[in-house]
Amino acid sequence: MVKRKLVVGNWKMHGIVPETSIMLEKLKKEVEDIKKVEIVVCPPFVDLYTANISVNGTNIELGSQNVFYEEQGPYTGEISPLMLKGLCKYVIVGHSERRIHFLETDKIIAKKVAAAVRHGLTPILCVGDTLQDFNDGFSKITILSQLQAALHLITKDEVAKVVIAYEPVWAIGTGKNCSAKRATEVAKDIKHTIAELFGKAISEKMRVLYGGSVKAKNANVYFDDPDIDGVLVGGASVDHFEFAKIIKGAEKHTK
Ligand code: PGA
């Protein structure tokens, strides 16, 4: 099944509010003719309101970089799915930077995935192996166990709505992107596992992205592959020109 390519920009902790509109204005101009690619920008939480006004009526969707699993209550500093509803369509869950710096466990991530889908947000669930896993030959075990753990609180139909991003930790922000061959193997493993756990029809509906040091100069190799449904871009997405080049590459590679 040929799916629309998805190109997601994760701005991480970059972009103060006034810069957000400027960055999005520039991006809008660059990508206004894009028809075949779904474009998503994930700015910091505080920028979402402004960003929402800025992208209204355009071909750019928004995502948040995180979400908490409760709807409201005494959770100082957290943002609930109810607060995000209406502001963005997607939410990144389980990014390795959150697993590493904020000690998010598979259990927490599973609750976040469930909270997101139940409030109509589409989770972009990040899974990935560390360099140690890679060197020790444990990559597959790590990736698939993260996957299974993160999806165990939701139903089959809800699973179909989740986007999975394979993001090897050793490739994030390092300039060492994973080869398309390896990214394809992992994407296939992920789809195969989803098929085993939830059925083939669900795995065929799901989208699997690759993320980790994706730049304009290396992105096209991922778009050539039917098993990779798009990319999650960090550093390169903050530069509107570079990000637009990646999106245009995806458009060109879409039949
Ligand atoms: P990077 O980050 O493109 O800067 O490597 C990717 C990500 O963290 O999602």
PDB file of C-alpha atoms and ligand atoms in Angstrom:
ATOM      1  CA  MET A   1       0.000   0.000   0.000  1.00  0.00           C
ATOM      2  CA  VAL A   2       1.499   3.353  -1.030  1.00  0.00           C
ATOM      3  CA  LYS A   3       1.107   5.878   1.760  1.00  0.00           C
ATOM      4  CA  ARG A   4       1.609   9.596   1.740  1.00  0.00           C
ATOM      5  CA  LYS A   5       5.133  10.425   2.949  1.00  0.00           C
ATOM      6  CA  LEU A   6       5.286  12.183   6.279  1.00  0.00           C
ATOM      7  CA  VAL A   7       8.061  14.691   7.031  1.00  0.00           C
ATOM      8  CA  VAL A   8       8.180  15.822  10.655  1.00  0.00           C
ATOM      9  CA  GLY A   9      10.378  18.590  12.040  1.00  0.00           C
ATOM     10  CA  ASN A  10      11.243  18.409  15.726  1.00  0.00           C
ATOM     11  CA  TRP A  11      12.516  21.843  16.729  1.00  0.00           C
ATOM     12  CA  LYS A  12      13.466  20.546  20.183  1.00  0.00           C
ATOM     13  CA  MET A  13      14.286  23.436  22.564  1.00  0.00           C
ATOM     14  CA  HIS A  14      14.759  26.041  19.833  1.00  0.00           C
ATOM     15  CA  GLY A  15      12.616  28.979  18.782  1.00  0.00           C
ATOM     16  CA  ILE A  16      11.313  31.645  21.138  1.00  0.00           C
ATOM     17  CA  VAL A  17       7.760  32.819  20.428  1.00  0.00           C
ATOM     18  CA  PRO A  18       8.512  35.759  18.063  1.00  0.00           C
ATOM     19  CA  GLU A  19      10.924  33.613  16.047  1.00  0.00           C
ATOM     20  CA  THR A  20       8.311  30.904  15.586  1.00  0.00           C
ATOM     21  CA  SER A  21       6.058  32.992  13.375  1.00  0.00           C
ATOM     22  CA  ILE A  22       9.013  34.238  11.341  1.00  0.00           C
ATOM     23  CA  MET A  23      10.320  30.710  10.844  1.00  0.00           C
ATOM     24  CA  LEU A  24       6.896  29.410   9.878  1.00  0.00           C
ATOM     25  CA  GLU A  25       6.238  32.311   7.488  1.00  0.00           C
ATOM     26  CA  LYS A  26       9.448  31.443   5.653  1.00  0.00           C
ATOM     27  CA  LEU A  27       8.665  27.733   5.613  1.00  0.00           C
ATOM     28  CA  LYS A  28       5.125  28.342   4.359  1.00  0.00           C
ATOM     29  CA  LYS A  29       6.456  30.189   1.316  1.00  0.00           C
ATOM     30  CA  GLU A  30       8.962  27.455   0.559  1.00  0.00           C
ATOM     31  CA  VAL A  31       6.467  24.590   0.713  1.00  0.00           C
ATOM     32  CA  GLU A  32       3.221  26.161  -0.496  1.00  0.00           C
ATOM     33  CA  ASP A  33       3.222  24.052  -3.680  1.00  0.00           C
ATOM     34  CA  ILE A  34       3.781  20.744  -1.897  1.00  0.00           C
ATOM     35  CA  LYS A  35       0.804  18.453  -2.424  1.00  0.00           C
ATOM     36  CA  LYS A  36       1.917  14.875  -1.982  1.00  0.00           C
ATOM     37  CA  VAL A  37       3.760  15.107   1.359  1.00  0.00           C
ATOM     38  CA  GLU A  38       2.315  15.590   4.807  1.00  0.00           C
ATOM     39  CA  ILE A  39       4.356  18.249   6.607  1.00  0.00           C
ATOM     40  CA  VAL A  40       4.468  18.475  10.400  1.00  0.00           C
ATOM     41  CA  VAL A  41       6.343  20.953  12.584  1.00  0.00           C
ATOM     42  CA  CYS A  42       6.795  20.330  16.313  1.00  0.00           C
ATOM     43  CA  PRO A  43       7.796  23.562  18.052  1.00  0.00           C
ATOM     44  CA  PRO A  44       8.187  23.931  21.838  1.00  0.00           C
ATOM     45  CA  PHE A  45       4.910  23.918  23.825  1.00  0.00           C
ATOM     46  CA  VAL A  46       4.841  27.686  24.411  1.00  0.00           C
ATOM     47  CA  ASP A  47       5.078  28.323  20.667  1.00  0.00           C
ATOM     48  CA  LEU A  48       2.136  26.109  19.732  1.00  0.00           C
ATOM     49  CA  TYR A  49      -0.549  28.742  20.103  1.00  0.00           C
ATOM     50  CA  THR A  50       1.226  31.234  17.835  1.00  0.00           C
ATOM     51  CA  ALA A  51       2.232  28.452  15.467  1.00  0.00           C
ATOM     52  CA  ASN A  52      -1.382  27.304  15.233  1.00  0.00           C
ATOM     53  CA  ILE A  53      -2.468  30.757  14.054  1.00  0.00           C
ATOM     54  CA  SER A  54       0.454  30.912  11.674  1.00  0.00           C
ATOM     55  CA  VAL A  55      -0.204  27.595   9.887  1.00  0.00           C
ATOM     56  CA  ASN A  56      -3.992  27.883   9.825  1.00  0.00           C
ATOM     57  CA  GLY A  57      -5.270  27.103   6.314  1.00  0.00           C
ATOM     58  CA  THR A  58      -1.870  25.935   5.039  1.00  0.00           C
ATOM     59  CA  ASN A  59      -0.410  22.525   4.195  1.00  0.00           C
ATOM     60  CA  ILE A  60       1.562  22.440   7.473  1.00  0.00           C
ATOM     61  CA  GLU A  61       0.323  20.476  10.482  1.00  0.00           C
ATOM     62  CA  LEU A  62       1.606  20.861  14.034  1.00  0.00           C
ATOM     63  CA  GLY A  63       2.804  18.448  16.660  1.00  0.00           C
ATOM     64  CA  SER A  64       3.964  18.809  20.245  1.00  0.00           C
ATOM     65  CA  GLN A  65       7.202  17.314  21.508  1.00  0.00           C
ATOM     66  CA  ASN A  66       5.704  15.651  24.557  1.00  0.00           C
ATOM     67  CA  VAL A  67       2.468  15.185  26.504  1.00  0.00           C
ATOM     68  CA  PHE A  68       1.505  14.087  30.016  1.00  0.00           C
ATOM     69  CA  TYR A  69      -0.928  11.221  30.495  1.00  0.00           C
ATOM     70  CA  GLU A  70      -3.334  12.805  33.006  1.00  0.00           C
ATOM     71  CA  GLU A  71      -6.042  15.242  31.920  1.00  0.00           C
ATOM     72  CA  GLN A  72      -5.555  17.708  34.783  1.00  0.00           C
ATOM     73  CA  GLY A  73      -4.466  17.934  38.416  1.00  0.00           C
ATOM     74  CA  PRO A  74      -1.498  18.610  40.670  1.00  0.00           C
ATOM     75  CA  TYR A  75       1.257  17.919  38.114  1.00  0.00           C
ATOM     76  CA  THR A  76       3.378  21.050  38.157  1.00  0.00           C
ATOM     77  CA  GLY A  77       4.947  21.838  34.822  1.00  0.00           C
ATOM     78  CA  GLU A  78       3.113  19.199  32.813  1.00  0.00           C
ATOM     79  CA  ILE A  79       0.935  19.638  29.717  1.00  0.00           C
ATOM     80  CA  SER A  80      -2.111  17.420  29.265  1.00  0.00           C
ATOM     81  CA  PRO A  81      -3.630  16.034  26.061  1.00  0.00           C
ATOM     82  CA  LEU A  82      -6.705  18.203  26.708  1.00  0.00           C
ATOM     83  CA  MET A  83      -4.505  21.304  26.509  1.00  0.00           C
ATOM     84  CA  LEU A  84      -3.019  20.178  23.216  1.00  0.00           C
ATOM     85  CA  LYS A  85      -6.267  19.189  21.570  1.00  0.00           C
ATOM     86  CA  GLY A  86      -7.176  21.796  19.012  1.00  0.00           C
ATOM     87  CA  LEU A  87      -3.643  23.186  18.949  1.00  0.00           C
ATOM     88  CA  CYS A  88      -1.901  20.311  17.214  1.00  0.00           C
ATOM     89  CA  LYS A  89      -2.619  17.014  15.482  1.00  0.00           C
ATOM     90  CA  TYR A  90       0.493  15.027  16.416  1.00  0.00           C
ATOM     91  CA  VAL A  91       2.522  14.432  19.551  1.00  0.00           C
ATOM     92  CA  ILE A  92       6.023  12.992  19.799  1.00  0.00           C
ATOM     93  CA  VAL A  93       6.163  10.366  22.538  1.00  0.00           C
ATOM     94  CA  GLY A  94       9.147   8.487  23.920  1.00  0.00           C
ATOM     95  CA  HIS A  95      11.880  10.480  22.218  1.00  0.00           C
ATOM     96  CA  SER A  96      15.272   9.160  23.349  1.00  0.00           C
ATOM     97  CA  GLU A  97      16.148  12.572  24.806  1.00  0.00           C
ATOM     98  CA  ARG A  98      13.155  12.208  27.110  1.00  0.00           C
ATOM     99  CA  ARG A  99      14.054   8.625  27.937  1.00  0.00           C
ATOM    100  CA  ILE A 100      17.646   9.665  28.743  1.00  0.00           C
ATOM    101  CA  HIS A 101      17.369  13.116  30.383  1.00  0.00           C
ATOM    102  CA  PHE A 102      13.918  12.823  31.957  1.00  0.00           C
ATOM    103  CA  LEU A 103      14.036   9.128  32.803  1.00  0.00           C
ATOM    104  CA  GLU A 104      10.878   8.233  30.909  1.00  0.00           C
ATOM    105  CA  THR A 105      10.273   4.525  31.154  1.00  0.00           C
ATOM    106  CA  ASP A 106       8.363   2.220  28.801  1.00  0.00           C
ATOM    107  CA  LYS A 107       5.551   2.252  31.370  1.00  0.00           C
ATOM    108  CA  ILE A 108       5.245   6.050  31.274  1.00  0.00           C
ATOM    109  CA  ILE A 109       5.505   6.054  27.482  1.00  0.00           C
ATOM    110  CA  ALA A 110       2.697   3.487  27.173  1.00  0.00           C
ATOM    111  CA  LYS A 111       0.440   5.717  29.304  1.00  0.00           C
ATOM    112  CA  LYS A 112       1.302   8.748  27.176  1.00  0.00           C
ATOM    113  CA  VAL A 113       0.566   6.884  23.926  1.00  0.00           C
ATOM    114  CA  ALA A 114      -2.806   5.782  25.311  1.00  0.00           C
ATOM    115  CA  ALA A 115      -3.680   9.275  26.582  1.00  0.00           C
ATOM    116  CA  ALA A 116      -2.761  10.820  23.246  1.00  0.00           C
ATOM    117  CA  VAL A 117      -4.831   8.466  21.060  1.00  0.00           C
ATOM    118  CA  ARG A 118      -7.825   8.648  23.373  1.00  0.00           C
ATOM    119  CA  HIS A 119      -7.845  12.412  23.021  1.00  0.00           C
ATOM    120  CA  GLY A 120      -7.602  12.314  19.251  1.00  0.00           C
ATOM    121  CA  LEU A 121      -3.898  13.170  19.025  1.00  0.00           C
ATOM    122  CA  THR A 122      -1.672  11.046  16.795  1.00  0.00           C
ATOM    123  CA  PRO A 123       1.375   9.798  18.670  1.00  0.00           C
ATOM    124  CA  ILE A 124       4.715   9.670  16.889  1.00  0.00           C
ATOM    125  CA  LEU A 125       6.249   6.964  19.015  1.00  0.00           C
ATOM    126  CA  CYS A 126      10.056   6.973  18.985  1.00  0.00           C
ATOM    127  CA  VAL A 127      11.959   3.740  19.465  1.00  0.00           C
ATOM    128  CA  GLY A 128      15.659   3.160  19.015  1.00  0.00           C
ATOM    129  CA  ASP A 129      18.801   1.288  19.915  1.00  0.00           C
ATOM    130  CA  THR A 130      21.838   2.756  21.690  1.00  0.00           C
ATOM    131  CA  LEU A 131      25.378   2.378  20.412  1.00  0.00           C
ATOM    132  CA  GLN A 132      25.918  -0.248  23.085  1.00  0.00           C
ATOM    133  CA  ASP A 133      22.892  -2.233  21.818  1.00  0.00           C
ATOM    134  CA  PHE A 134      24.228  -1.904  18.305  1.00  0.00           C
ATOM    135  CA  ASN A 135      27.740  -3.084  19.197  1.00  0.00           C
ATOM    136  CA  ASP A 136      26.426  -5.958  21.313  1.00  0.00           C
ATOM    137  CA  GLY A 137      23.921  -7.130  18.692  1.00  0.00           C
ATOM    138  CA  PHE A 138      20.911  -6.240  20.842  1.00  0.00           C
ATOM    139  CA  SER A 139      19.387  -3.594  18.575  1.00  0.00           C
ATOM    140  CA  LYS A 140      16.425  -5.658  17.445  1.00  0.00           C
ATOM    141  CA  ILE A 141      15.532  -6.783  20.972  1.00  0.00           C
ATOM    142  CA  THR A 142      15.668  -3.214  22.297  1.00  0.00           C
ATOM    143  CA  ILE A 143      13.617  -1.726  19.472  1.00  0.00           C
ATOM    144  CA  LEU A 144      10.930  -4.373  19.440  1.00  0.00           C
ATOM    145  CA  SER A 145      10.584  -4.508  23.217  1.00  0.00           C
ATOM    146  CA  GLN A 146      10.176  -0.705  23.356  1.00  0.00           C
ATOM    147  CA  LEU A 147       7.554  -1.018  20.631  1.00  0.00           C
ATOM    148  CA  GLN A 148       5.591  -3.759  22.315  1.00  0.00           C
ATOM    149  CA  ALA A 149       5.718  -2.070  25.734  1.00  0.00           C
ATOM    150  CA  ALA A 150       4.538   1.281  24.358  1.00  0.00           C
ATOM    151  CA  LEU A 151       1.490  -0.144  22.593  1.00  0.00           C
ATOM    152  CA  HIS A 152       0.154  -2.524  25.203  1.00  0.00           C
ATOM    153  CA  LEU A 153      -2.467  -0.180  26.664  1.00  0.00           C
ATOM    154  CA  ILE A 154      -4.283   0.546  23.423  1.00  0.00           C
ATOM    155  CA  THR A 155      -6.636  -1.365  21.133  1.00  0.00           C
ATOM    156  CA  LYS A 156      -5.847  -2.746  17.689  1.00  0.00           C
ATOM    157  CA  ASP A 157      -7.699   0.083  15.968  1.00  0.00           C
ATOM    158  CA  GLU A 158      -5.853   2.651  18.038  1.00  0.00           C
ATOM    159  CA  VAL A 159      -2.523   1.020  17.145  1.00  0.00           C
ATOM    160  CA  ALA A 160      -3.262   1.630  13.465  1.00  0.00           C
ATOM    161  CA  LYS A 161      -3.272   5.381  14.160  1.00  0.00           C
ATOM    162  CA  VAL A 162       0.176   5.459  15.801  1.00  0.00           C
ATOM    163  CA  VAL A 163       3.171   6.584  13.767  1.00  0.00           C
ATOM    164  CA  ILE A 164       6.412   4.833  14.711  1.00  0.00           C
ATOM    165  CA  ALA A 165       9.748   6.595  14.322  1.00  0.00           C
ATOM    166  CA  TYR A 166      12.839   4.444  14.287  1.00  0.00           C
ATOM    167  CA  GLU A 167      15.507   6.702  15.761  1.00  0.00           C
ATOM    168  CA  PRO A 168      18.818   5.033  16.587  1.00  0.00           C
ATOM    169  CA  VAL A 169      20.222   6.929  19.581  1.00  0.00           C
ATOM    170  CA  TRP A 170      23.684   6.786  17.998  1.00  0.00           C
ATOM    171  CA  ALA A 171      22.396   8.696  14.966  1.00  0.00           C
ATOM    172  CA  ILE A 172      20.610  11.548  16.765  1.00  0.00           C
ATOM    173  CA  GLY A 173      22.482  14.815  16.509  1.00  0.00           C
ATOM    174  CA  THR A 174      25.713  13.011  15.651  1.00  0.00           C
ATOM    175  CA  GLY A 175      25.809  13.557  11.894  1.00  0.00           C
ATOM    176  CA  LYS A 176      26.022   9.765  11.488  1.00  0.00           C
ATOM    177  CA  ASN A 177      22.741   8.824   9.832  1.00  0.00           C
ATOM    178  CA  CYS A 178      21.742   5.190   9.635  1.00  0.00           C
ATOM    179  CA  SER A 179      22.040   3.604   6.184  1.00  0.00           C
ATOM    180  CA  ALA A 180      18.794   3.269   4.237  1.00  0.00           C
ATOM    181  CA  LYS A 181      19.396  -0.484   4.098  1.00  0.00           C
ATOM    182  CA  ARG A 182      19.474  -0.789   7.868  1.00  0.00           C
ATOM    183  CA  ALA A 183      16.585   1.646   8.386  1.00  0.00           C
ATOM    184  CA  THR A 184      14.546  -0.473   5.950  1.00  0.00           C
ATOM    185  CA  GLU A 185      15.392  -3.681   7.789  1.00  0.00           C
ATOM    186  CA  VAL A 186      14.256  -2.142  11.072  1.00  0.00           C
ATOM    187  CA  ALA A 187      11.093  -0.683   9.491  1.00  0.00           C
ATOM    188  CA  LYS A 188      10.287  -4.157   8.159  1.00  0.00           C
ATOM    189  CA  ASP A 189      10.941  -5.727  11.581  1.00  0.00           C
ATOM    190  CA  ILE A 190       8.623  -3.166  13.170  1.00  0.00           C
ATOM    191  CA  LYS A 191       5.858  -3.828  10.632  1.00  0.00           C
ATOM    192  CA  HIS A 192       6.332  -7.559  10.969  1.00  0.00           C
ATOM    193  CA  THR A 193       6.016  -7.350  14.772  1.00  0.00           C
ATOM    194  CA  ILE A 194       2.900  -5.175  14.483  1.00  0.00           C
ATOM    195  CA  ALA A 195       1.427  -7.735  12.068  1.00  0.00           C
ATOM    196  CA  GLU A 196       2.139 -10.554  14.516  1.00  0.00           C
ATOM    197  CA  LEU A 197       0.719  -8.698  17.501  1.00  0.00           C
ATOM    198  CA  PHE A 198      -2.227  -6.882  15.956  1.00  0.00           C
ATOM    199  CA  GLY A 199      -2.776  -8.365  12.487  1.00  0.00           C
ATOM    200  CA  LYS A 200      -1.541  -7.628   8.973  1.00  0.00           C
ATOM    201  CA  ALA A 201      -4.281  -5.127   8.177  1.00  0.00           C
ATOM    202  CA  ILE A 202      -3.145  -2.935  11.082  1.00  0.00           C
ATOM    203  CA  SER A 203       0.530  -3.137  10.097  1.00  0.00           C
ATOM    204  CA  GLU A 204      -0.347  -2.120   6.548  1.00  0.00           C
ATOM    205  CA  LYS A 205      -2.105   1.005   7.774  1.00  0.00           C
ATOM    206  CA  MET A 206       0.694   2.143  10.075  1.00  0.00           C
ATOM    207  CA  ARG A 207       3.456   4.512   9.104  1.00  0.00           C
ATOM    208  CA  VAL A 208       7.083   3.959  10.103  1.00  0.00           C
ATOM    209  CA  LEU A 209       9.536   6.856   9.856  1.00  0.00           C
ATOM    210  CA  TYR A 210      13.284   7.058  10.100  1.00  0.00           C
ATOM    211  CA  GLY A 211      14.968   9.745  12.234  1.00  0.00           C
ATOM    212  CA  GLY A 212      18.567  10.571  13.153  1.00  0.00           C
ATOM    213  CA  SER A 213      20.829  13.100  11.391  1.00  0.00           C
ATOM    214  CA  VAL A 214      18.491  13.425   8.409  1.00  0.00           C
ATOM    215  CA  LYS A 215      19.664  16.335   6.231  1.00  0.00           C
ATOM    216  CA  ALA A 216      18.781  17.509   2.738  1.00  0.00           C
ATOM    217  CA  LYS A 217      21.867  15.759   1.401  1.00  0.00           C
ATOM    218  CA  ASN A 218      20.947  12.307   2.719  1.00  0.00           C
ATOM    219  CA  ALA A 219      17.125  12.331   3.027  1.00  0.00           C
ATOM    220  CA  ASN A 220      16.233  11.108  -0.454  1.00  0.00           C
ATOM    221  CA  VAL A 221      17.585   7.609   0.122  1.00  0.00           C
ATOM    222  CA  TYR A 222      14.847   7.092   2.710  1.00  0.00           C
ATOM    223  CA  PHE A 223      12.127   8.321   0.364  1.00  0.00           C
ATOM    224  CA  ASP A 224      13.095   5.770  -2.274  1.00  0.00           C
ATOM    225  CA  ASP A 225      12.086   2.985   0.039  1.00  0.00           C
ATOM    226  CA  PRO A 226       8.447   1.832   0.197  1.00  0.00           C
ATOM    227  CA  ASP A 227       8.913   0.492   3.740  1.00  0.00           C
ATOM    228  CA  ILE A 228       9.951   3.882   5.122  1.00  0.00           C
ATOM    229  CA  ASP A 229       6.967   6.200   5.225  1.00  0.00           C
ATOM    230  CA  GLY A 230       8.847   9.402   5.960  1.00  0.00           C
ATOM    231  CA  VAL A 231      11.412  11.034   8.207  1.00  0.00           C
ATOM    232  CA  LEU A 232      11.660  12.722  11.587  1.00  0.00           C
ATOM    233  CA  VAL A 233      14.099  15.605  11.355  1.00  0.00           C
ATOM    234  CA  GLY A 234      15.703  17.350  14.336  1.00  0.00           C
ATOM    235  CA  GLY A 235      18.545  19.827  13.790  1.00  0.00           C
ATOM    236  CA  ALA A 236      17.910  20.329  10.076  1.00  0.00           C
ATOM    237  CA  SER A 237      14.258  21.263  10.643  1.00  0.00           C
ATOM    238  CA  VAL A 238      15.128  24.501  12.438  1.00  0.00           C
ATOM    239  CA  ASP A 239      16.571  25.850   9.186  1.00  0.00           C
ATOM    240  CA  HIS A 240      13.495  26.494   7.031  1.00  0.00           C
ATOM    241  CA  PHE A 241      15.468  26.293   3.799  1.00  0.00           C
ATOM    242  CA  GLU A 242      17.107  22.956   4.641  1.00  0.00           C
ATOM    243  CA  PHE A 243      13.817  21.541   5.948  1.00  0.00           C
ATOM    244  CA  ALA A 244      11.985  22.651   2.808  1.00  0.00           C
ATOM    245  CA  LYS A 245      14.643  20.935   0.679  1.00  0.00           C
ATOM    246  CA  ILE A 246      13.953  17.682   2.518  1.00  0.00           C
ATOM    247  CA  ILE A 247      10.206  18.099   1.949  1.00  0.00           C
ATOM    248  CA  LYS A 248      10.717  18.861  -1.744  1.00  0.00           C
ATOM    249  CA  GLY A 249      12.855  15.715  -2.021  1.00  0.00           C
ATOM    250  CA  ALA A 250      10.006  13.688  -0.537  1.00  0.00           C
ATOM    251  CA  GLU A 251       7.545  15.243  -2.999  1.00  0.00           C
ATOM    252  CA  LYS A 252       9.808  14.392  -5.942  1.00  0.00           C
ATOM    253  CA  HIS A 253      10.154  10.803  -4.783  1.00  0.00           C
ATOM    254  CA  THR A 254       6.407  10.339  -4.448  1.00  0.00           C
ATOM    255  CA  LYS A 255       4.713   8.853  -7.478  1.00  0.00           C
TER     256      LYS A 255
HETATM  257  P1  PGA B   1      18.592  15.034  14.495  1.00  0.00           P
HETATM  258  O1  PGA B   1      17.470  14.671  15.553  1.00  0.00           O
HETATM  259  O2  PGA B   1      17.947  15.126  13.141  1.00  0.00           O
HETATM  260  O3  PGA B   1      19.133  16.368  14.954  1.00  0.00           O
HETATM  261  O4  PGA B   1      19.621  13.962  14.548  1.00  0.00           O
HETATM  262  C1  PGA B   1      16.443  13.776  15.232  1.00  0.00           C
HETATM  263  C2  PGA B   1      15.501  13.668  16.393  1.00  0.00           C
HETATM  264  O5  PGA B   1      15.933  13.802  17.539  1.00  0.00           O
HETATM  265  O6  PGA B   1      14.305  13.442  16.222  1.00  0.00           O
END
